[in-house]
PDB file of C-alpha atoms in Angstrom:
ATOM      1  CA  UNK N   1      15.213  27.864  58.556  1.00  0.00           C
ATOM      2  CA  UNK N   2      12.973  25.090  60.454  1.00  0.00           C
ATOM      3  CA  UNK N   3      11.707  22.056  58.027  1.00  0.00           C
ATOM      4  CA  UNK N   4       9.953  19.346  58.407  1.00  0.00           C
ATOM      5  CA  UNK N   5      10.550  15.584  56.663  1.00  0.00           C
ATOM      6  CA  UNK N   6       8.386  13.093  56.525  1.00  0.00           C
ATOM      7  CA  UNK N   7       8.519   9.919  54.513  1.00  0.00           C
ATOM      8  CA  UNK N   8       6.922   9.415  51.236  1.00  0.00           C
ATOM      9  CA  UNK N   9       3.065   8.149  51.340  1.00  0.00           C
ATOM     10  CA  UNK N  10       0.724   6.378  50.337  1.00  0.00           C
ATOM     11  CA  UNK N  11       1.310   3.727  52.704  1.00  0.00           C
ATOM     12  CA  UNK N  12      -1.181   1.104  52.129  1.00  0.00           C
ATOM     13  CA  UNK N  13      -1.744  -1.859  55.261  1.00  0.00           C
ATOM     14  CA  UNK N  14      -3.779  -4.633  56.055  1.00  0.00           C
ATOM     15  CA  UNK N  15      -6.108  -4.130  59.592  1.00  0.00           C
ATOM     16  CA  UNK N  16      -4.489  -4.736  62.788  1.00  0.00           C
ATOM     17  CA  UNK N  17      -0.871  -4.153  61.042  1.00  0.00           C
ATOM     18  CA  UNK N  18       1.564  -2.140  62.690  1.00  0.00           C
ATOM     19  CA  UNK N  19       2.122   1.175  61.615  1.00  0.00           C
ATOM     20  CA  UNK N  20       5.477   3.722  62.078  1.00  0.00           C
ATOM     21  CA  UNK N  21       5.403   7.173  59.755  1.00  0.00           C
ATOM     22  CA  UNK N  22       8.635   8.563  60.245  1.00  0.00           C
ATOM     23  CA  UNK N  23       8.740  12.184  60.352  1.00  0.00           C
ATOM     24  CA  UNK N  24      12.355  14.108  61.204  1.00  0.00           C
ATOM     25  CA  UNK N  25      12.781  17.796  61.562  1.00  0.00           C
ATOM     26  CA  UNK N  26      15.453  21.074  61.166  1.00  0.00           C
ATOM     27  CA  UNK N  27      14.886  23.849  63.919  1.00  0.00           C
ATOM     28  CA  UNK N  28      17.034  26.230  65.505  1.00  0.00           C
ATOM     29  CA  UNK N  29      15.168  26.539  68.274  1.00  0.00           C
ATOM     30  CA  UNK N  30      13.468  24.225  70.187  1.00  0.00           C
ATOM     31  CA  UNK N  31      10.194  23.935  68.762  1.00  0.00           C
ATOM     32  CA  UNK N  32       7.061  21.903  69.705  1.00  0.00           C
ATOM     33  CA  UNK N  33       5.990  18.960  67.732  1.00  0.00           C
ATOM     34  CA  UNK N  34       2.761  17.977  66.634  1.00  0.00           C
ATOM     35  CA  UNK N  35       0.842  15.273  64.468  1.00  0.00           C
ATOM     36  CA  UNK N  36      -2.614  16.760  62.621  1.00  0.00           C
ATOM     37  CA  UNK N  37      -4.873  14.155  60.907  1.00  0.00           C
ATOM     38  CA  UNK N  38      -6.662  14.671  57.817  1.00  0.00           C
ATOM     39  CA  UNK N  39      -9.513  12.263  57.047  1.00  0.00           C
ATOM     40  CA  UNK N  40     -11.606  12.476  53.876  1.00  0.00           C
ATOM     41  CA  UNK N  41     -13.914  15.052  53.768  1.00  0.00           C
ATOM     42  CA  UNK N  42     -12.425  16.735  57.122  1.00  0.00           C
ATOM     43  CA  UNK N  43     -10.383  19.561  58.204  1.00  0.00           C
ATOM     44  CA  UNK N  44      -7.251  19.722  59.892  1.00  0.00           C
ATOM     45  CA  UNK N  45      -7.132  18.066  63.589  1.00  0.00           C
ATOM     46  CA  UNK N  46      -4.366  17.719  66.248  1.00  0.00           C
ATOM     47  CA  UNK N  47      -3.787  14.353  66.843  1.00  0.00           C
ATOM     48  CA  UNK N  48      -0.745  14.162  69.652  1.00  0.00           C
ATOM     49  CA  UNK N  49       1.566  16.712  70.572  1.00  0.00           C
ATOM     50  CA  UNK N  50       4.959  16.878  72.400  1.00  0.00           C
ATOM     51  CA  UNK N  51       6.381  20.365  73.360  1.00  0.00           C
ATOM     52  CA  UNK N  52       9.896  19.450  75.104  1.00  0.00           C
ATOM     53  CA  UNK N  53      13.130  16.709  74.430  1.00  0.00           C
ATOM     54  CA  UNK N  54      11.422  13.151  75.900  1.00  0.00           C
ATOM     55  CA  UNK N  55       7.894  13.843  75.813  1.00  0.00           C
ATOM     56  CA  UNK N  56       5.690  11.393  74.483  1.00  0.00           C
ATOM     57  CA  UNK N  57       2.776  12.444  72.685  1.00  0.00           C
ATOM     58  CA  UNK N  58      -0.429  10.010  72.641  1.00  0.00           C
ATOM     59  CA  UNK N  59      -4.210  10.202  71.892  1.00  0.00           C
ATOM     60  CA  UNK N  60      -6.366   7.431  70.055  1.00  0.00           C
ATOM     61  CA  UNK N  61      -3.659   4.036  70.343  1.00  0.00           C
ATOM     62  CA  UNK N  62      -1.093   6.517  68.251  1.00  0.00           C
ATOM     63  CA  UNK N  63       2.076   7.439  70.046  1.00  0.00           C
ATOM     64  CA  UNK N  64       4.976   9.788  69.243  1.00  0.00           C
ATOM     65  CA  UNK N  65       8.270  10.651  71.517  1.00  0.00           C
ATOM     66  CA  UNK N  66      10.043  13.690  70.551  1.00  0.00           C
ATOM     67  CA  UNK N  67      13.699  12.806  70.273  1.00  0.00           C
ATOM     68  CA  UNK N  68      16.086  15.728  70.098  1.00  0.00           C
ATOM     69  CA  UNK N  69      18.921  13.636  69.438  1.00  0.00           C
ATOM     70  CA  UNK N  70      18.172  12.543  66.157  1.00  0.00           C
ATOM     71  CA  UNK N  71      15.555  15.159  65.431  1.00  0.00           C
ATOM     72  CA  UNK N  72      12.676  13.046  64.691  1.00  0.00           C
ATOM     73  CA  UNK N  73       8.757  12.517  65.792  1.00  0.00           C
ATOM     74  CA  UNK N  74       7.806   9.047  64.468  1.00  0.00           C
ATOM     75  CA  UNK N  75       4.359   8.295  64.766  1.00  0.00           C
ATOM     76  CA  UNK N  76       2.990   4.763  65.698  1.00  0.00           C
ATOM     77  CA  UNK N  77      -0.014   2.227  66.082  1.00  0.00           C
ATOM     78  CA  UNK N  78       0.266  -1.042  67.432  1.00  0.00           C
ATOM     79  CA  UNK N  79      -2.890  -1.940  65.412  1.00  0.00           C
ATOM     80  CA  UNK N  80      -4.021  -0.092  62.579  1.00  0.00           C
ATOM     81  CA  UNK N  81      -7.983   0.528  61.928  1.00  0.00           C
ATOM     82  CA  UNK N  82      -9.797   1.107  58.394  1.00  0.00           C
ATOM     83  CA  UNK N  83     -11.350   4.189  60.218  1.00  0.00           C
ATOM     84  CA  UNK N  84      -7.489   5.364  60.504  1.00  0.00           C
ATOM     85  CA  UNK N  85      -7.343   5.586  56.730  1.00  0.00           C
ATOM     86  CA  UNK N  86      -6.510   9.409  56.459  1.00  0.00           C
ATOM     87  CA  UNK N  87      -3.394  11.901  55.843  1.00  0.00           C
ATOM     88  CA  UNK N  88      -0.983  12.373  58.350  1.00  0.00           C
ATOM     89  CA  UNK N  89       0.991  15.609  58.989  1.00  0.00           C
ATOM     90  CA  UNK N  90       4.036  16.214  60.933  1.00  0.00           C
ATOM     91  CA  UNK N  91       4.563  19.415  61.675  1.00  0.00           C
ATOM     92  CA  UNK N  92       6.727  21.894  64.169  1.00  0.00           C
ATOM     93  CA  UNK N  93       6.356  24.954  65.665  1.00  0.00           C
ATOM     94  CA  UNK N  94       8.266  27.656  68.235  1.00  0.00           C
ATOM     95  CA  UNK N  95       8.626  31.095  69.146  1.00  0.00           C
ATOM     96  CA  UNK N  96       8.824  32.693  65.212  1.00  0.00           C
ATOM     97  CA  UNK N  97       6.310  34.037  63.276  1.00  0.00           C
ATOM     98  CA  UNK N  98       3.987  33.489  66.246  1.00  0.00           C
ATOM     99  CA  UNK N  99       3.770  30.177  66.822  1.00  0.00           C
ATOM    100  CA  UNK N 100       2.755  29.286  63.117  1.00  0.00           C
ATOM    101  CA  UNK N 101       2.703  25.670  62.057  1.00  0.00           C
ATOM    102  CA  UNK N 102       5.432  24.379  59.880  1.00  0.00           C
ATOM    103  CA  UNK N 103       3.938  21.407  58.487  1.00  0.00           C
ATOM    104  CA  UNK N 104       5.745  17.888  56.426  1.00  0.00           C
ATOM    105  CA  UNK N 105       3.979  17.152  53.171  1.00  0.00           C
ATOM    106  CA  UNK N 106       1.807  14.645  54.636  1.00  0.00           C
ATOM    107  CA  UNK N 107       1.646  10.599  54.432  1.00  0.00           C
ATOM    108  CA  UNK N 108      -1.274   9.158  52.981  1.00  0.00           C
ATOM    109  CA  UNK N 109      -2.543   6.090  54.844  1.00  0.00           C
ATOM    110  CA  UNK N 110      -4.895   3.358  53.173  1.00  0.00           C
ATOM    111  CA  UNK N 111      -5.959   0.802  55.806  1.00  0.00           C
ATOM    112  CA  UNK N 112      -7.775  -2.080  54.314  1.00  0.00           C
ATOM    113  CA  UNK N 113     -10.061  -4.816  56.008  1.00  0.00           C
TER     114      UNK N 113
ATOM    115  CA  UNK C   1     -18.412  26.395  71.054  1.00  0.00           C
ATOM    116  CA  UNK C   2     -18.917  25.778  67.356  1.00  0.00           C
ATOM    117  CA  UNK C   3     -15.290  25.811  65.605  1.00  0.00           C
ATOM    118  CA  UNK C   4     -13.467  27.920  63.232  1.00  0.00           C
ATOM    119  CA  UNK C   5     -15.859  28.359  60.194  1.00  0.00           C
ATOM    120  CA  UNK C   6     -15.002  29.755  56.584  1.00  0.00           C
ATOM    121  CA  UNK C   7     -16.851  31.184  54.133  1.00  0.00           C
ATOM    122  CA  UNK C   8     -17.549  30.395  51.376  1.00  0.00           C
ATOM    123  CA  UNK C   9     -16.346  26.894  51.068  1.00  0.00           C
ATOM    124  CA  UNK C  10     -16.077  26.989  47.732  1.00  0.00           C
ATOM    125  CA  UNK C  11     -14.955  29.971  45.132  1.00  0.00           C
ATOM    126  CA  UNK C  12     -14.376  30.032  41.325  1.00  0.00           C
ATOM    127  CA  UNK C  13     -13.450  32.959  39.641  1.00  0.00           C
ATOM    128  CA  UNK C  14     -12.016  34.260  36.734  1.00  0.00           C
ATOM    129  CA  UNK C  15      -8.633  35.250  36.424  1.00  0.00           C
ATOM    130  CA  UNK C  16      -7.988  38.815  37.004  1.00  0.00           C
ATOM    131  CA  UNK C  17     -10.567  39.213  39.522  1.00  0.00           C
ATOM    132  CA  UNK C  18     -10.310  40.023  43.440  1.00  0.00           C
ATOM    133  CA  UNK C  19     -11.911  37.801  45.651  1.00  0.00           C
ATOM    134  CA  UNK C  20     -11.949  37.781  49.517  1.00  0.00           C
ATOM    135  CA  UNK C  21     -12.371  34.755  52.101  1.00  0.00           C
ATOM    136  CA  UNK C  22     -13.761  35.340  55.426  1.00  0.00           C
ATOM    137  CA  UNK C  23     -12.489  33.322  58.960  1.00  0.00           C
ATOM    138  CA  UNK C  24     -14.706  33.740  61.935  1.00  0.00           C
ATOM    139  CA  UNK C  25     -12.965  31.781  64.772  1.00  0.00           C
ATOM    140  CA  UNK C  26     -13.512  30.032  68.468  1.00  0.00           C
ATOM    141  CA  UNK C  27     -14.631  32.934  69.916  1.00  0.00           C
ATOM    142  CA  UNK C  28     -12.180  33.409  73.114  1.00  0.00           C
ATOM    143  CA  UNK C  29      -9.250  32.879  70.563  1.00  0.00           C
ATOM    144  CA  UNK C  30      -7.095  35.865  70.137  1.00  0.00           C
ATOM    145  CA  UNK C  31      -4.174  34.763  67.546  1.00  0.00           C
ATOM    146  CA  UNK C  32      -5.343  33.934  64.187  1.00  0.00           C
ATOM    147  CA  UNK C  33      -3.769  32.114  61.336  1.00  0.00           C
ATOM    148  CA  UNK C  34      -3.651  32.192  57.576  1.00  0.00           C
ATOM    149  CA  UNK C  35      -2.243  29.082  55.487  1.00  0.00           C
ATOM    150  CA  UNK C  36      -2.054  27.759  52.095  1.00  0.00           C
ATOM    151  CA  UNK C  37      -2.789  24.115  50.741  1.00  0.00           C
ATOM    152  CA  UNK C  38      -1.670  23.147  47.462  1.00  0.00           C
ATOM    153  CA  UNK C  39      -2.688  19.536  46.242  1.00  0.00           C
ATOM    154  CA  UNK C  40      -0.600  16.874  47.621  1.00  0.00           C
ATOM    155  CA  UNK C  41       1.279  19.284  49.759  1.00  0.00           C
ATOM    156  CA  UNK C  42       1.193  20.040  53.567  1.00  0.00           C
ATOM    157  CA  UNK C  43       0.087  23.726  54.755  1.00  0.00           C
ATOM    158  CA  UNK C  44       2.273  26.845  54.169  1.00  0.00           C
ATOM    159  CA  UNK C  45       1.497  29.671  57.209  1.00  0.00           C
ATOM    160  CA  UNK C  46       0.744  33.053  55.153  1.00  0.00           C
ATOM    161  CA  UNK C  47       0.178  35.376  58.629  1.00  0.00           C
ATOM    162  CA  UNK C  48      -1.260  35.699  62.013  1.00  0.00           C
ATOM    163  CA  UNK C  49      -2.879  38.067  64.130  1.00  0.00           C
ATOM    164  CA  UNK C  50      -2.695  38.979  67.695  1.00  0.00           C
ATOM    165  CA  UNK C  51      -6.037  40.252  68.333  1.00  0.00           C
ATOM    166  CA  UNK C  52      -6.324  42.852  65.950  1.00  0.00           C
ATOM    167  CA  UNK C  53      -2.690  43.436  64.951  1.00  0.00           C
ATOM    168  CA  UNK C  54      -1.066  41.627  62.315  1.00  0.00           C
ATOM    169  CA  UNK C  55       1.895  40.789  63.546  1.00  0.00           C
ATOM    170  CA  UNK C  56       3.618  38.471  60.692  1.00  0.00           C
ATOM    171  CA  UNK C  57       3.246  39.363  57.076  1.00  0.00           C
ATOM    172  CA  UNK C  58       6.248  38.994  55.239  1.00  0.00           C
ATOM    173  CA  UNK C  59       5.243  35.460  54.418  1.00  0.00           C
ATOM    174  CA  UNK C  60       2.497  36.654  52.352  1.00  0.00           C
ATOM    175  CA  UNK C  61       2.912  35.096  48.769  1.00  0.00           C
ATOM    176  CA  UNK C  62       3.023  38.575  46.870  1.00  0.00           C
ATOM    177  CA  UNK C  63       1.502  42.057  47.097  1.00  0.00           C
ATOM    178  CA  UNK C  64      -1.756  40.966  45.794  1.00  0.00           C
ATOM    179  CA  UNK C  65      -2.464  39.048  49.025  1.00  0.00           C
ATOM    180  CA  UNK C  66      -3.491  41.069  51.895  1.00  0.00           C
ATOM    181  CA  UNK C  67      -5.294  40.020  55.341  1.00  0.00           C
ATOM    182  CA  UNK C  68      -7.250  42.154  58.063  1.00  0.00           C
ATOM    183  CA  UNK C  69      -8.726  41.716  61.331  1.00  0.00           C
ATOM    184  CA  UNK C  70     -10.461  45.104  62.391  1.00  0.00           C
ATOM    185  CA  UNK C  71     -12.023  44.416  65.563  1.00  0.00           C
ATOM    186  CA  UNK C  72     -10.268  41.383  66.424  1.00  0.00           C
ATOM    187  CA  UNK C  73     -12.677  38.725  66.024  1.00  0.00           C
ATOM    188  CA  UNK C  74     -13.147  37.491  62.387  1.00  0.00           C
ATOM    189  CA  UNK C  75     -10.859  38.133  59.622  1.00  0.00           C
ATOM    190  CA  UNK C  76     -10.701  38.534  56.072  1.00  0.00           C
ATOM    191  CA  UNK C  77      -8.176  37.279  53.508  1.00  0.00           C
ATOM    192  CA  UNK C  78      -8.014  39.295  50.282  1.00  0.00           C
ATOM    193  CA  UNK C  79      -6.284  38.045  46.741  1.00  0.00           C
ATOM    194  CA  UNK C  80      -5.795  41.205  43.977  1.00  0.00           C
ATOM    195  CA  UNK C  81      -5.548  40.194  40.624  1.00  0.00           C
ATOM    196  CA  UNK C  82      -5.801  36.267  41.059  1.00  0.00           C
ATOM    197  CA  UNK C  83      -4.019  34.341  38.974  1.00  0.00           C
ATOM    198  CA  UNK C  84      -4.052  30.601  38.007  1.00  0.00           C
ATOM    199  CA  UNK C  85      -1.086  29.542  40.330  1.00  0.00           C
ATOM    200  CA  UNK C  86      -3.920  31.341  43.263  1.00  0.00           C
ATOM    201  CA  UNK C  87      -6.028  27.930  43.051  1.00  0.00           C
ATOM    202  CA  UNK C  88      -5.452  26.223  46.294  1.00  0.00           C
ATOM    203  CA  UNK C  89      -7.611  25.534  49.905  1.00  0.00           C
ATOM    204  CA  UNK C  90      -6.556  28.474  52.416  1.00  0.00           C
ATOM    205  CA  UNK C  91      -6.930  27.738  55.909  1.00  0.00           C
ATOM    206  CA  UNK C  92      -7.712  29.602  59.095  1.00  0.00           C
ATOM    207  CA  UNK C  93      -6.954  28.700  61.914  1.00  0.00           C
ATOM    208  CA  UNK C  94      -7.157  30.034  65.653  1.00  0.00           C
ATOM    209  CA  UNK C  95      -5.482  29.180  68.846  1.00  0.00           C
ATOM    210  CA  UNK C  96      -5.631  31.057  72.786  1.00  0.00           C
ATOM    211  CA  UNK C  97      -2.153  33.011  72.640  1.00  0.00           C
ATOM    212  CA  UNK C  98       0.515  33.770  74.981  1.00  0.00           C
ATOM    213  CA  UNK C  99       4.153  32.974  74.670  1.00  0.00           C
ATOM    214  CA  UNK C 100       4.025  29.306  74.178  1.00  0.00           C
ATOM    215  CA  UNK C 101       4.276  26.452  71.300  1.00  0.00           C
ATOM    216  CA  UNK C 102       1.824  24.005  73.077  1.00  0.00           C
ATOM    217  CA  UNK C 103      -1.309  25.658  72.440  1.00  0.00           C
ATOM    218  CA  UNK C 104      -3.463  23.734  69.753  1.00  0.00           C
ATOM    219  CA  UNK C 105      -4.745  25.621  66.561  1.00  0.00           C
ATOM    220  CA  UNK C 106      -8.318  24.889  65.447  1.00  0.00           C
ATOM    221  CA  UNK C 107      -8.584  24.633  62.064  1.00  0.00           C
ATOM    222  CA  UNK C 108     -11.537  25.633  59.629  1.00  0.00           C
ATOM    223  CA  UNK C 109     -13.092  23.444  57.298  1.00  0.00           C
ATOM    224  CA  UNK C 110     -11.171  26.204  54.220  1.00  0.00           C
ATOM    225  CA  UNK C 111     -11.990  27.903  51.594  1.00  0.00           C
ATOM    226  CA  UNK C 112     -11.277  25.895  48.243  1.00  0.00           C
ATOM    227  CA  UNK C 113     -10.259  28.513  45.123  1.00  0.00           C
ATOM    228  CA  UNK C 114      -9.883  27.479  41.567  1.00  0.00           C
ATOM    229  CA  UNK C 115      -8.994  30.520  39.057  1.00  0.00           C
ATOM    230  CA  UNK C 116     -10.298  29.818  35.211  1.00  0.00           C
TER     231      UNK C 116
END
């Protein structure tokens, strides 16, 4: 069945750092990809998306290409905030069960000034 | 427009009881989602509707869990029997269907339950 990887949190960085969350996926389809952000206190919200092989996903200075070659959705930031401090959630999704979300574990991001 | 809302936020209850979560979503949404938070864990999808008809259920956790959506606008999620292992933040969330990955799901604020 489809899964979702992605690494290990917290990740803890200074302001302005660079940041890469790698997230890497099983499908037998070809799914969409997304990124949803948690930040404290919030619900669930889409950051980026990608829906075919290529795409590039971007909102907010984060950025995510959808490589079907080696099955993975990285997510980056040139320059980290402390208002990025949140949890970060790969997840998939394609034509079973309707579209539902398959989601990673989440990465836990501390940015500090 | 004013999001996917839940109801209550917040629900303790004894074990052994039946308790019941509400979802109203974006209004113009037709497909509607169930999922399941557990602490330090990413969401598990429960079921969705298409309008009114449920149209994935087998992920449903056990018998005890059941989900409706009678007219096709809000919907409720039901737990018989709760148990301890029950404690958890369920999501809803809604999205505009059709046959297609790309559309975005709106997701609630949830419904946090603990089970004494």
């Amino acid at each position: 069945g489809n899964s979702v990887t992605q690494m290990e949190g917290p990740v803890t960085l200074s302001e302005e750092a660079f940041l890469t969350i790698n997230c890497t996926y099983t499908a037998t389809g070809y799914p969409s990809l997304f990124w949803y952000v948690q930040y404290p206190g919030e619900g669930l919200q889409l950051l980026l998306k990608a829906t075919k092989a290529d795409d590039k996903g971007s909102n907010k200075g984060f950025e995510a290409t959808y490589r079907k070659e080696t099955t993975s959705f990285h997510l980056e930031k040139g320059s980290v905030q402390v208002s990025d401090s949140a949890v970060y959630f790969c997840a998939l999704s394609d034509s079973n069960s309707g579209y539902a979300l398959n989601f990673g574990k989440g990465t836990s991001l501390l940015v500090t000034p | 427009d004013t999001g996917v809302s839940q109801d209550p936020r917040h629900k303790i209850t004894k074990r052994g009881q039946n308790v019941t979560f509400r979802c109203d979503p974006i209004s113009e949404h037709n497909r509607l989602y169930w999922y399941r938070q557990t602490l330090g864990q990413g969401p598990e999808f429960l079921t969705y509707f298409q309008n009114e008809a449920q149209l994935e259920k087998s992920r449903l956790l056990s018998d005890r869990f059941s989900a409706e959506r009678p007219k096709g606008s809000f919907s409720t999620l039901e737990i018989q029997r709760t148990e301890q292992g029950d404690s958890a933040m369920y999501l809803c969330a809604s999205s505009q269907g059709g046959g297609s990955a790309g559309y975005e799901q709106y997701f609630g604020p949830g419904t946090r339950l603990t089970v004494t």
